[in-house]
């Protein structure tokens, strides 16, 4: 393909071109001769960034920034030092359809809500481009239908395309990649609970640690039963379930959940019988047994244990990632009767094959197991192997939360358990969603 850099806007030049060439290039009219059309399809049209019109005029962009359009692929390319982004890319590529879809003019984009106003009904993915200029730090485009679009160059640099796809956005916008406990000696220190409630920097530290490690501990949080609700609302909104918004974890007569007994609980995630089990759990110790031992909490990094299972027993890892397990909760509580049922793999994988969520609760795993007869024994052996790995000291820790201490953990990653106890023990519990928690973290970072 040929490229013809110009030092003038495209429209003055087009006025000098034969009508057939103009029609072929931008209007694609059918009356053009096939041979001419074939030749035109193998050309690249150059667009100048200059605002001048004379045949010998020099570009006004200080870096000589130029734009060219490949008619075949419908891609606009910015060339020149001014196009260079922080990664050192000398050329920036943008599909024409994407540019038209993401026009930043006031007709197409609402700056107050940062939302697209252009309706898909009015969008033409084959819209032809007739002029491109760079003025005052913006790429300005004139489309064949007369619409003028504008795009800040800084905004474009963060969104250019490569052969492999669009450049990744600011990595801080996404949830952080987990830091597995087996990769370093994870022994969390306690954050100050009062600071978290009053200082945005302390709250941001809590949220960042939660993304990385899956577990954050707070001290000096007090024993007010309403303080957990205030923390949830400081982050976002607590999630309501059939157990309520803020729920009491204590021994109750006629318990609807084994958590409401004094017995031992194995490692589990909460509420796997939901289609979307809670993302984040908070447990606030109001009163802990003092005169007798028991009531210790344990936490295990399920992602870390799952990766060890992948390394040691890949066939068991694959089975837990593909076989669906039934989880069920059927009972009644103070609120009402309930009957929840859902099927999940124990190890839920993301698009890249990484473990993104764990669903596991031995006490609420249903007796209905929809597996072929020949896979049942292997399933139980894989389940047992994964459970035993959770108790490996490299993936787990045990502590006895005291009055006024709080554990915040990723429910789909960090499994929790409890030893049996005697006497009085009261925890307040709540759930948060990652969507709203990540939103809060981004706002605190000014993103």
Tab-separated table of C-alpha atoms in Angstrom:
chain	number	residue	atom	x	y	z
A	1	UNK	CA	0.000	0.000	0.000
A	2	UNK	CA	1.232	3.507	-0.773
A	3	UNK	CA	1.248	6.319	1.723
A	4	UNK	CA	1.311	9.969	0.698
A	5	UNK	CA	2.068	12.363	3.566
A	6	UNK	CA	0.451	15.728	2.993
A	7	UNK	CA	1.243	19.109	4.451
A	8	UNK	CA	-2.283	20.486	3.956
A	9	UNK	CA	-5.813	19.516	5.002
A	10	UNK	CA	-7.349	16.811	2.902
A	11	UNK	CA	-10.440	18.681	1.701
A	12	UNK	CA	-8.600	21.352	-0.366
A	13	UNK	CA	-6.725	18.548	-2.119
A	14	UNK	CA	-9.908	16.586	-2.726
A	15	UNK	CA	-11.416	19.542	-4.510
A	16	UNK	CA	-8.628	19.160	-7.126
A	17	UNK	CA	-9.151	15.404	-7.590
A	18	UNK	CA	-11.290	13.917	-10.396
A	19	UNK	CA	-14.838	13.240	-9.316
A	20	UNK	CA	-14.456	9.488	-9.833
A	21	UNK	CA	-11.483	9.346	-7.448
A	22	UNK	CA	-13.387	11.281	-4.794
A	23	UNK	CA	-16.368	8.980	-5.127
A	24	UNK	CA	-14.253	5.865	-4.893
A	25	UNK	CA	-12.253	7.008	-1.930
A	26	UNK	CA	-14.958	8.300	0.330
A	27	UNK	CA	-18.386	7.708	-1.143
A	28	UNK	CA	-17.773	4.230	-2.563
A	29	UNK	CA	-20.314	4.835	-5.362
A	30	UNK	CA	-20.981	1.810	-7.572
A	31	UNK	CA	-20.545	3.618	-10.909
A	32	UNK	CA	-16.735	3.554	-10.591
A	33	UNK	CA	-14.927	1.203	-12.938
A	34	UNK	CA	-13.901	-2.119	-11.331
A	35	UNK	CA	-10.260	-1.713	-12.299
A	36	UNK	CA	-10.083	1.729	-10.775
A	37	UNK	CA	-11.851	0.492	-7.663
A	38	UNK	CA	-9.374	-2.360	-7.258
A	39	UNK	CA	-6.492	0.085	-7.500
A	40	UNK	CA	-8.086	2.390	-4.965
A	41	UNK	CA	-8.577	-0.399	-2.452
A	42	UNK	CA	-4.813	-0.926	-2.336
A	43	UNK	CA	-3.964	2.645	-1.484
A	44	UNK	CA	-3.619	4.336	1.862
A	45	UNK	CA	-5.027	7.842	2.083
A	46	UNK	CA	-2.844	10.312	4.018
A	47	UNK	CA	-4.416	13.007	6.149
A	48	UNK	CA	-2.467	16.095	7.188
A	49	UNK	CA	-2.524	17.539	10.673
A	50	UNK	CA	-1.820	21.057	9.428
A	51	UNK	CA	-4.399	23.838	9.608
A	52	UNK	CA	-2.880	25.656	6.620
A	53	UNK	CA	-4.010	25.267	3.003
A	54	UNK	CA	-1.147	26.266	0.718
A	55	UNK	CA	0.601	23.573	-1.339
A	56	UNK	CA	3.967	24.222	0.367
A	57	UNK	CA	2.670	24.847	3.866
A	58	UNK	CA	4.364	23.100	6.784
A	59	UNK	CA	2.421	21.262	9.502
A	60	UNK	CA	1.560	23.446	12.459
A	61	UNK	CA	1.952	20.554	14.923
A	62	UNK	CA	5.382	21.083	16.541
A	63	UNK	CA	6.229	17.402	16.158
A	64	UNK	CA	4.959	17.141	12.582
A	65	UNK	CA	2.178	14.799	13.621
A	66	UNK	CA	0.416	13.172	10.679
A	67	UNK	CA	-2.618	10.943	10.285
A	68	UNK	CA	-3.071	8.332	7.578
A	69	UNK	CA	-6.038	6.094	6.836
A	70	UNK	CA	-5.797	2.560	5.481
A	71	UNK	CA	-8.941	2.237	3.364
A	72	UNK	CA	-8.856	-1.577	3.307
A	73	UNK	CA	-8.667	-2.085	7.067
A	74	UNK	CA	-10.424	1.202	7.930
A	75	UNK	CA	-7.722	2.151	10.425
A	76	UNK	CA	-6.464	5.670	11.147
A	77	UNK	CA	-2.822	5.879	12.215
A	78	UNK	CA	-1.162	8.815	13.957
A	79	UNK	CA	2.538	9.174	13.094
A	80	UNK	CA	5.284	11.281	14.621
A	81	UNK	CA	6.950	12.042	17.921
A	82	UNK	CA	3.834	13.702	19.277
A	83	UNK	CA	2.019	10.387	18.856
A	84	UNK	CA	4.572	8.649	21.038
A	85	UNK	CA	3.019	7.270	24.222
A	86	UNK	CA	4.778	6.406	27.456
A	87	UNK	CA	5.621	2.925	26.184
A	88	UNK	CA	7.532	4.397	23.231
A	89	UNK	CA	5.028	3.530	20.508
A	90	UNK	CA	5.873	5.645	17.449
A	91	UNK	CA	2.529	5.086	15.737
A	92	UNK	CA	-0.927	4.882	17.243
A	93	UNK	CA	-3.696	2.950	15.466
A	94	UNK	CA	-7.443	3.524	15.765
A	95	UNK	CA	-10.231	1.736	13.845
A	96	UNK	CA	-12.541	4.234	12.152
A	97	UNK	CA	-15.641	2.509	13.540
A	98	UNK	CA	-14.220	2.843	17.069
A	99	UNK	CA	-13.448	6.532	16.506
A	100	UNK	CA	-16.961	7.250	15.305
A	101	UNK	CA	-18.451	5.272	18.205
A	102	UNK	CA	-16.324	7.127	20.763
A	103	UNK	CA	-16.584	10.679	19.465
A	104	UNK	CA	-16.033	13.090	22.363
A	105	UNK	CA	-18.048	16.003	20.987
A	106	UNK	CA	-20.940	17.320	23.073
A	107	UNK	CA	-23.504	15.746	20.743
A	108	UNK	CA	-22.071	12.243	21.072
A	109	UNK	CA	-20.715	12.283	24.623
A	110	UNK	CA	-22.145	13.656	27.866
A	111	UNK	CA	-19.212	14.933	29.905
A	112	UNK	CA	-21.229	15.319	33.109
A	113	UNK	CA	-22.133	11.631	33.290
A	114	UNK	CA	-19.149	10.478	31.189
A	115	UNK	CA	-21.607	8.529	29.051
A	116	UNK	CA	-22.120	7.915	25.347
A	117	UNK	CA	-25.089	9.844	23.942
A	118	UNK	CA	-24.745	8.456	20.427
A	119	UNK	CA	-27.499	5.882	19.973
A	120	UNK	CA	-26.716	2.608	18.227
A	121	UNK	CA	-29.743	3.380	16.008
A	122	UNK	CA	-27.847	6.406	14.666
A	123	UNK	CA	-24.414	4.769	14.505
A	124	UNK	CA	-22.949	3.808	11.120
A	125	UNK	CA	-19.966	1.437	11.520
A	126	UNK	CA	-19.012	2.044	7.868
A	127	UNK	CA	-18.970	5.855	8.112
A	128	UNK	CA	-16.398	7.405	5.759
A	129	UNK	CA	-13.800	9.927	6.921
A	130	UNK	CA	-12.994	12.982	4.815
A	131	UNK	CA	-10.636	15.116	6.914
A	132	UNK	CA	-8.346	14.846	9.930
A	133	UNK	CA	-6.499	17.689	11.651
A	134	UNK	CA	-4.634	18.130	14.919
A	135	UNK	CA	-5.246	21.406	16.696
A	136	UNK	CA	-4.689	22.454	20.307
A	137	UNK	CA	-3.914	18.938	21.506
A	138	UNK	CA	-6.945	17.360	19.828
A	139	UNK	CA	-7.541	15.156	16.827
A	140	UNK	CA	-10.452	16.609	14.875
A	141	UNK	CA	-12.265	14.514	12.299
A	142	UNK	CA	-14.779	15.406	9.616
A	143	UNK	CA	-16.996	12.529	8.544
A	144	UNK	CA	-18.686	12.179	5.151
A	145	UNK	CA	-22.099	12.892	6.668
A	146	UNK	CA	-20.818	16.276	7.861
A	147	UNK	CA	-20.382	15.352	11.535
A	148	UNK	CA	-17.297	16.818	13.223
A	149	UNK	CA	-15.677	14.819	16.000
A	150	UNK	CA	-12.937	15.730	18.447
A	151	UNK	CA	-10.611	13.545	20.536
A	152	UNK	CA	-8.007	14.751	23.088
A	153	UNK	CA	-4.609	13.327	22.162
A	154	UNK	CA	-3.860	12.298	25.759
A	155	UNK	CA	-7.147	10.403	25.813
A	156	UNK	CA	-6.263	8.662	22.536
A	157	UNK	CA	-2.757	7.706	23.671
A	158	UNK	CA	-4.256	5.675	26.513
A	159	UNK	CA	-6.561	3.794	24.130
A	160	UNK	CA	-4.651	2.967	20.963
A	161	UNK	CA	-4.829	-0.466	19.349
A	162	UNK	CA	-2.154	-3.033	18.512
A	163	UNK	CA	-2.342	-6.267	16.537
A	164	UNK	CA	-3.149	-8.074	19.800
A	165	UNK	CA	-5.922	-5.699	20.857
A	166	UNK	CA	-6.396	-2.384	22.586
A	167	UNK	CA	-3.670	-1.345	25.008
A	168	UNK	CA	-4.575	-2.263	28.590
A	169	UNK	CA	-5.993	0.580	30.656
A	170	UNK	CA	-4.430	1.833	33.844
A	171	UNK	CA	-3.837	-1.380	35.798
A	172	UNK	CA	-4.998	0.350	38.956
A	173	UNK	CA	-8.526	0.307	37.566
A	174	UNK	CA	-8.682	-3.482	37.762
A	175	UNK	CA	-8.734	-5.718	40.805
A	176	UNK	CA	-5.174	-6.424	41.904
A	177	UNK	CA	-3.557	-9.751	41.086
A	178	UNK	CA	-3.679	-11.898	44.253
A	179	UNK	CA	-0.488	-12.342	46.251
A	180	UNK	CA	-0.572	-16.027	47.213
A	181	UNK	CA	0.246	-16.888	50.798
A	182	UNK	CA	2.480	-19.770	49.767
A	183	UNK	CA	4.758	-17.337	47.926
A	184	UNK	CA	5.711	-15.399	51.052
A	185	UNK	CA	5.338	-15.730	54.850
A	186	UNK	CA	1.915	-14.122	55.192
A	187	UNK	CA	1.383	-13.060	58.801
A	188	UNK	CA	-0.910	-10.025	58.781
A	189	UNK	CA	-0.516	-7.245	61.294
A	190	UNK	CA	-3.557	-5.419	62.635
A	191	UNK	CA	-4.700	-2.093	61.212
A	192	UNK	CA	-6.162	0.479	63.574
A	193	UNK	CA	-9.947	0.291	63.348
A	194	UNK	CA	-10.566	3.846	64.502
A	195	UNK	CA	-8.155	5.174	61.875
A	196	UNK	CA	-9.966	3.200	59.181
A	197	UNK	CA	-13.233	4.833	60.226
A	198	UNK	CA	-11.857	8.387	60.218
A	199	UNK	CA	-8.937	8.494	57.777
A	200	UNK	CA	-9.369	7.826	54.052
A	201	UNK	CA	-5.704	6.833	53.729
A	202	UNK	CA	-6.199	4.081	56.321
A	203	UNK	CA	-9.357	2.895	54.561
A	204	UNK	CA	-7.504	2.811	51.251
A	205	UNK	CA	-4.756	0.701	52.826
A	206	UNK	CA	-7.374	-1.766	54.065
A	207	UNK	CA	-8.951	-2.099	50.616
A	208	UNK	CA	-5.605	-2.472	48.842
A	209	UNK	CA	-4.446	-5.167	51.263
A	210	UNK	CA	-7.749	-6.970	50.854
A	211	UNK	CA	-7.269	-7.162	47.087
A	212	UNK	CA	-3.708	-8.454	47.385
A	213	UNK	CA	-3.875	-10.827	50.347
A	214	UNK	CA	-7.563	-11.619	50.716
A	215	UNK	CA	-7.502	-11.047	54.496
A	216	UNK	CA	-7.148	-7.907	56.620
A	217	UNK	CA	-7.340	-7.735	60.425
A	218	UNK	CA	-8.407	-4.687	62.439
A	219	UNK	CA	-7.860	-3.899	66.110
A	220	UNK	CA	-9.248	-1.077	68.246
A	221	UNK	CA	-12.605	-1.297	66.518
A	222	UNK	CA	-14.691	-1.275	69.692
A	223	UNK	CA	-17.561	-3.545	70.702
A	224	UNK	CA	-20.526	-1.468	69.578
A	225	UNK	CA	-22.798	-3.857	67.696
A	226	UNK	CA	-23.683	-1.104	65.196
A	227	UNK	CA	-20.100	-0.245	64.261
A	228	UNK	CA	-19.899	-2.968	61.595
A	229	UNK	CA	-22.809	-1.398	59.740
A	230	UNK	CA	-21.035	1.966	59.824
A	231	UNK	CA	-17.882	0.435	58.350
A	232	UNK	CA	-19.872	-1.252	55.573
A	233	UNK	CA	-21.516	2.043	54.666
A	234	UNK	CA	-18.144	3.781	54.761
A	235	UNK	CA	-17.011	1.385	52.047
A	236	UNK	CA	-20.278	0.920	50.146
A	237	UNK	CA	-23.448	-0.957	51.100
A	238	UNK	CA	-23.845	-4.226	53.030
A	239	UNK	CA	-25.464	-7.022	51.068
A	240	UNK	CA	-28.804	-8.297	52.334
A	241	UNK	CA	-29.377	-12.067	52.436
A	242	UNK	CA	-31.956	-14.349	54.023
A	243	UNK	CA	-29.922	-14.028	57.236
A	244	UNK	CA	-30.382	-10.261	57.233
A	245	UNK	CA	-28.134	-7.279	56.506
A	246	UNK	CA	-25.981	-7.343	59.644
A	247	UNK	CA	-26.330	-10.761	61.284
A	248	UNK	CA	-25.449	-12.136	64.723
A	249	UNK	CA	-23.184	-15.197	64.867
A	250	UNK	CA	-23.842	-16.835	68.226
A	251	UNK	CA	-25.170	-20.044	69.694
A	252	UNK	CA	-28.949	-20.193	69.321
A	253	UNK	CA	-31.569	-22.771	70.257
A	254	UNK	CA	-32.886	-24.620	67.216
A	255	UNK	CA	-30.176	-23.166	64.933
A	256	UNK	CA	-30.884	-22.750	61.227
A	257	UNK	CA	-27.156	-22.777	60.466
A	258	UNK	CA	-24.236	-24.653	62.022
A	259	UNK	CA	-22.540	-21.294	62.588
A	260	UNK	CA	-25.227	-20.729	65.229
A	261	UNK	CA	-23.949	-23.656	67.311
A	262	UNK	CA	-20.893	-24.090	69.544
A	263	UNK	CA	-19.498	-26.870	67.364
A	264	UNK	CA	-16.413	-26.999	65.198
A	265	UNK	CA	-16.680	-25.702	61.635
A	266	UNK	CA	-14.361	-26.821	58.841
A	267	UNK	CA	-12.945	-24.551	56.165
A	268	UNK	CA	-15.741	-23.187	54.006
A	269	UNK	CA	-16.974	-20.257	51.963
A	270	UNK	CA	-20.227	-18.642	52.990
A	271	UNK	CA	-23.424	-19.059	50.966
A	272	UNK	CA	-22.196	-21.157	47.993
A	273	UNK	CA	-25.860	-21.966	47.303
A	274	UNK	CA	-26.284	-18.460	45.823
A	275	UNK	CA	-25.734	-17.940	42.109
A	276	UNK	CA	-23.298	-15.230	43.173
A	277	UNK	CA	-22.011	-16.050	46.624
A	278	UNK	CA	-20.941	-13.000	48.659
A	279	UNK	CA	-17.619	-11.516	47.572
A	280	UNK	CA	-16.380	-10.115	50.877
A	281	UNK	CA	-17.190	-11.086	54.450
A	282	UNK	CA	-16.664	-9.143	57.668
A	283	UNK	CA	-16.644	-10.764	61.135
A	284	UNK	CA	-16.536	-8.430	64.146
A	285	UNK	CA	-15.769	-9.940	67.545
A	286	UNK	CA	-18.062	-8.415	70.181
A	287	UNK	CA	-17.539	-11.009	72.952
A	288	UNK	CA	-15.116	-13.910	72.929
A	289	UNK	CA	-15.069	-16.789	75.418
A	290	UNK	CA	-12.503	-16.019	78.133
A	291	UNK	CA	-12.587	-18.689	80.825
A	292	UNK	CA	-12.242	-21.756	78.598
A	293	UNK	CA	-10.279	-22.423	75.415
A	294	UNK	CA	-11.968	-22.663	72.057
A	295	UNK	CA	-13.531	-20.376	69.514
A	296	UNK	CA	-10.314	-19.862	67.537
A	297	UNK	CA	-10.689	-18.675	63.956
A	298	UNK	CA	-8.639	-20.095	61.115
A	299	UNK	CA	-8.234	-18.675	57.623
A	300	UNK	CA	-6.820	-20.405	54.533
A	301	UNK	CA	-5.817	-19.017	51.154
A	302	UNK	CA	-7.821	-21.230	48.826
A	303	UNK	CA	-6.115	-19.798	45.738
A	304	UNK	CA	-2.736	-20.783	47.145
A	305	UNK	CA	-3.917	-24.307	47.998
A	306	UNK	CA	-5.568	-24.682	44.585
A	307	UNK	CA	-2.342	-23.803	42.775
A	308	UNK	CA	-0.488	-26.408	44.826
A	309	UNK	CA	-3.156	-28.943	43.853
A	310	UNK	CA	-2.712	-27.935	40.199
A	311	UNK	CA	1.044	-28.574	40.511
A	312	UNK	CA	0.808	-31.877	42.396
A	313	UNK	CA	-2.383	-33.457	41.097
A	314	UNK	CA	-3.469	-31.749	37.871
A	315	UNK	CA	-6.147	-34.374	37.207
A	316	UNK	CA	-7.767	-33.619	40.584
A	317	UNK	CA	-7.529	-29.888	39.952
A	318	UNK	CA	-9.251	-30.377	36.596
A	319	UNK	CA	-12.014	-32.465	38.168
A	320	UNK	CA	-12.809	-29.854	40.836
A	321	UNK	CA	-12.760	-27.143	38.162
A	322	UNK	CA	-15.209	-28.940	35.866
A	323	UNK	CA	-17.535	-31.080	38.011
A	324	UNK	CA	-20.550	-29.192	39.341
A	325	UNK	CA	-21.344	-29.559	43.044
A	326	UNK	CA	-24.827	-28.974	44.444
A	327	UNK	CA	-25.085	-26.669	47.463
A	328	UNK	CA	-28.346	-26.234	49.343
A	329	UNK	CA	-29.735	-24.286	52.305
A	330	UNK	CA	-33.287	-25.083	53.348
A	331	UNK	CA	-34.649	-23.961	56.701
A	332	UNK	CA	-36.287	-21.026	58.433
A	333	UNK	CA	-34.892	-18.144	60.451
A	334	UNK	CA	-36.141	-15.045	62.192
A	335	UNK	CA	-36.915	-13.501	58.803
A	336	UNK	CA	-38.767	-16.303	57.007
A	337	UNK	CA	-38.536	-19.758	55.509
A	338	UNK	CA	-35.989	-20.221	52.735
A	339	UNK	CA	-34.834	-22.837	50.251
A	340	UNK	CA	-31.743	-21.959	48.237
A	341	UNK	CA	-30.052	-24.274	45.749
A	342	UNK	CA	-27.213	-23.717	43.300
A	343	UNK	CA	-24.581	-25.715	41.405
A	344	UNK	CA	-20.964	-24.573	41.115
A	345	UNK	CA	-17.549	-26.056	40.466
A	346	UNK	CA	-15.486	-26.079	43.646
A	347	UNK	CA	-12.771	-24.228	41.713
A	348	UNK	CA	-14.242	-21.606	39.382
A	349	UNK	CA	-11.730	-20.546	36.729
A	350	UNK	CA	-11.382	-17.258	34.893
A	351	UNK	CA	-10.769	-16.722	31.185
A	352	UNK	CA	-7.035	-17.305	31.520
A	353	UNK	CA	-7.423	-20.491	33.541
A	354	UNK	CA	-6.625	-18.845	36.872
A	355	UNK	CA	-8.775	-19.621	39.910
A	356	UNK	CA	-11.156	-16.694	40.342
A	357	UNK	CA	-13.592	-18.009	42.964
A	358	UNK	CA	-13.951	-20.998	45.293
A	359	UNK	CA	-17.288	-22.562	46.272
A	360	UNK	CA	-16.967	-24.952	49.180
A	361	UNK	CA	-19.052	-25.720	52.248
A	362	UNK	CA	-19.026	-29.270	53.527
A	363	UNK	CA	-22.018	-28.649	55.773
A	364	UNK	CA	-24.135	-27.339	52.880
A	365	UNK	CA	-22.911	-29.624	50.111
A	366	UNK	CA	-26.019	-31.473	48.934
A	367	UNK	CA	-26.417	-35.262	48.849
A	368	UNK	CA	-27.469	-34.925	45.212
A	369	UNK	CA	-24.318	-35.429	43.145
A	370	UNK	CA	-24.904	-35.310	39.407
A	371	UNK	CA	-21.795	-37.155	38.330
A	372	UNK	CA	-21.381	-40.313	36.253
A	373	UNK	CA	-20.926	-43.403	38.390
A	374	UNK	CA	-17.329	-43.823	37.279
A	375	UNK	CA	-16.292	-40.330	38.410
A	376	UNK	CA	-17.727	-40.301	41.933
A	377	UNK	CA	-14.759	-41.961	43.676
A	378	UNK	CA	-12.263	-39.651	41.953
A	379	UNK	CA	-14.405	-36.646	42.880
A	380	UNK	CA	-14.361	-37.492	46.578
A	381	UNK	CA	-10.620	-38.119	46.537
A	382	UNK	CA	-10.020	-34.744	44.871
A	383	UNK	CA	-12.304	-33.006	47.364
A	384	UNK	CA	-10.467	-34.623	50.278
A	385	UNK	CA	-7.052	-33.710	48.854
A	386	UNK	CA	-8.007	-30.061	48.407
A	387	UNK	CA	-9.500	-29.892	51.901
A	388	UNK	CA	-6.308	-31.301	53.435
A	389	UNK	CA	-4.154	-28.799	51.544
A	390	UNK	CA	-6.134	-25.954	53.108
A	391	UNK	CA	-4.762	-26.955	56.523
A	392	UNK	CA	-1.151	-26.767	55.322
A	393	UNK	CA	0.640	-24.075	57.401
A	394	UNK	CA	1.867	-22.547	54.149
A	395	UNK	CA	-1.695	-21.640	53.208
A	396	UNK	CA	-3.409	-21.090	56.566
A	397	UNK	CA	-3.177	-19.323	59.902
A	398	UNK	CA	-5.036	-19.610	63.188
A	399	UNK	CA	-5.789	-16.844	65.669
A	400	UNK	CA	-8.244	-16.090	68.415
A	401	UNK	CA	-9.952	-12.802	67.721
A	402	UNK	CA	-10.442	-10.691	70.823
A	403	UNK	CA	-13.210	-8.290	71.736
A	404	UNK	CA	-13.097	-5.276	69.421
A	405	UNK	CA	-11.142	-7.027	66.657
A	406	UNK	CA	-12.383	-7.540	63.110
A	407	UNK	CA	-11.542	-9.800	60.171
A	408	UNK	CA	-12.285	-8.673	56.609
A	409	UNK	CA	-11.699	-11.337	53.967
A	410	UNK	CA	-12.498	-12.294	50.389
A	411	UNK	CA	-15.142	-14.977	50.777
A	412	UNK	CA	-14.455	-16.605	47.400
A	413	UNK	CA	-10.741	-16.901	48.113
A	414	UNK	CA	-10.044	-17.103	51.853
A	415	UNK	CA	-11.933	-19.944	53.499
A	416	UNK	CA	-12.615	-19.720	57.225
A	417	UNK	CA	-13.187	-22.208	60.028
A	418	UNK	CA	-13.709	-22.251	63.783
A	419	UNK	CA	-12.880	-24.529	66.671
A	420	UNK	CA	-15.597	-25.644	69.078
A	421	UNK	CA	-16.166	-23.500	72.149
A	422	UNK	CA	-18.052	-23.234	75.404
A	423	UNK	CA	-19.572	-20.196	77.002
A	424	UNK	CA	-20.713	-16.956	75.452
A	425	UNK	CA	-19.337	-15.850	72.093
A	426	UNK	CA	-20.843	-13.161	69.837
A	427	UNK	CA	-19.699	-12.005	66.417
A	428	UNK	CA	-21.462	-9.599	64.065
A	429	UNK	CA	-21.287	-10.495	60.376
A	430	UNK	CA	-21.867	-8.730	57.061
A	431	UNK	CA	-21.113	-9.030	53.339
A	432	UNK	CA	-19.893	-6.589	50.694
A	433	UNK	CA	-19.622	-6.831	46.902
A	434	UNK	CA	-16.394	-6.377	44.965
A	435	UNK	CA	-18.045	-4.051	42.439
A	436	UNK	CA	-18.864	-1.402	45.025
A	437	UNK	CA	-15.696	-2.006	47.056
A	438	UNK	CA	-13.464	-1.543	44.006
A	439	UNK	CA	-15.434	1.575	43.118
A	440	UNK	CA	-14.670	3.000	46.547
A	441	UNK	CA	-10.976	2.178	46.214
A	442	UNK	CA	-10.757	3.890	42.809
A	443	UNK	CA	-12.466	6.998	44.184
A	444	UNK	CA	-10.048	7.110	47.119
A	445	UNK	CA	-7.166	6.905	44.626
A	446	UNK	CA	-8.613	9.700	42.512
A	447	UNK	CA	-8.903	7.495	39.418
